[in-house]
Amino acid sequence: DRCQMLSIKGINRTVGQEQQASMKEKQVLEDQEMHLARREMEALFQEQPETGNQYLEDTLLRTYLKIHLPPKVLEEVHRDLERFGNRLLTEIQPLSWECELNPPVFRQYNAWGQRVDHIHTCSAWRRMKEISAEEGLIAEAYEKRYSNWSRLYQAVKLYLFSSSSGGFNCPLAMTDGAAKVIESLGIPGSLKNAFDHLTSRDPEKFWTSGQWMTERRGGSDVANGTETVARKQPDGTYRLYGFKWFTSAADSDVTLTLARIADAEGQCTQGSRGLSLFFLRVRDEEGKLNSIQVQRLKDKLGTRQMATAELWLQGARAELISAEGRGVAAISNMLNITRIHNVIGAVASMRRMISLSRDYARKRMAFGKLLKDHPLHMQTIARMEVQVRGAFLLLMEIIRLLGLAETNLASEQEQLLLRLLIPVAKLYTGKQASAVAVEAMESFGGQGYMEDTGLPVILRDTLVLSIWEGTTNILSLDVLRSLAKSQGQVMAVFLYTVQKKLQLASGTEELSPAMQRTREAIGSLQQFMAAAGSEQALTMELAARDFSYSLARIYTG
């Protein structure tokens, strides 16, 4: 073969030259074979799933806004959201990945052995704070440019921002909550400066807030778990002493926290009646900590982009902002807002995962055809899509009611309904988000399990949503408390509202099977409640989770 090849090429060589030429030709042939092999392998490389402008691609969101917003408001909001969607794609998403790759680092001592307790965050995280101010992600809700629709506009921007925020949605939740508490107190003169900073659009002035409630004995049981003591000073301020076990966004500028005021003998009232709410600056103007020591940063499963710390309060100067012993009541406004932010995060993470899954299905070939052409695969995506659409509509309903309540336009019935739906939506969407994230991850096959795809990050960060701001069981019991406190009024409003919504849909024939299932579910719920009326408290507690799930599913339907 080689002789033939040489004669074909018309080359006359000596034996030595032939051997040398032979080796070169062999190398050329091997290179050609390798190139062919590589080319065949290249065809097996997978295309990366991508999304475009999140706002423009979210048909359900755009339809909802078109139906509900007044035309002039819609025109302005649409223009801003389209611009924001482009900014998310080009600037904010790359910053989000930087935040994941560069988590906060804690340096307790400097090179000379002096204690500094410095939490270093990356430049991308600090840029997220600036962007949050520029976009008015907190300000929008408090400026009330669009009256009762301002809160909805803010929520939509947060929904779009959430899964691209690099974890910055968490400090924003607490900042919103702190601003809400100060607003509910009438923005007293001593807190006016803080409120202006928390709701500022100026990146140089914008502050974020923490929410320091969890102590060594636990998080949800604040009545029995809070050990921090407040000692009054001659100038009317307080000094706080205690240990905060879990403080999210420890790099925040200010915080709200609970503590027990000590009397002249140093004694404190126990239980929830002994808790008061305090406001404090984390650092002074020079950046020095306010008599606070950082023990360590938490090593978390997810939300690693954000600094969560254990803190010693060693005489931290603070201001009492609630009536003495009314701390739990005062901070409830903050909890409502942060729970709503939790729902926003849950719906946003589901939407993000499904959007990527849908795009992947349009690109990935398997068994001779695209994934989108496999009926079972599309059924799986469709089932996830139903979950996220239902969760989105439940979220929007809560935000709509909140907007009415904040502008004094909500009826008593609407306020009762909002009180019920916040814990219901928080507990249910937290569970939904975890399940959808796992299912969506599976739709990418092995690639879904690879860290550098960014998909495991979304899953990890989603798993906190059923824990943060009250676990599923804690919130289920909160639902029962809201029923008991209103002496049945809340449930009557719930059933009336659901029946009214069903009547509106009664003229649409294609909805009749869904309506029939919803009516059956309502019937079962009413039967249970009638039977449970005579049951002991234990029976209701055991049913609390299933009962709350039923409320969520019925209202979502």
XYZ file of C-alpha atoms in Angstrom, residues 25 41 48 62 87 206-207 235 238 264 326 383 394 410 424 448 498 519:
18
model
C 2.727 9.869 6.444
C -17.450 13.333 19.397
C -26.388 24.966 26.933
C -47.507 39.791 31.131
C -30.377 44.409 32.410
C -29.122 52.752 50.605
C -29.015 50.546 53.721
C -29.490 58.758 77.921
C -30.223 50.530 75.682
C -33.456 47.746 88.317
C -44.897 44.328 72.681
C -47.132 19.205 35.253
C -51.606 32.711 44.509
C -58.965 46.747 51.722
C -50.784 29.198 53.665
C -28.470 18.575 36.074
C -63.741 30.815 46.695
C -66.331 21.995 44.622
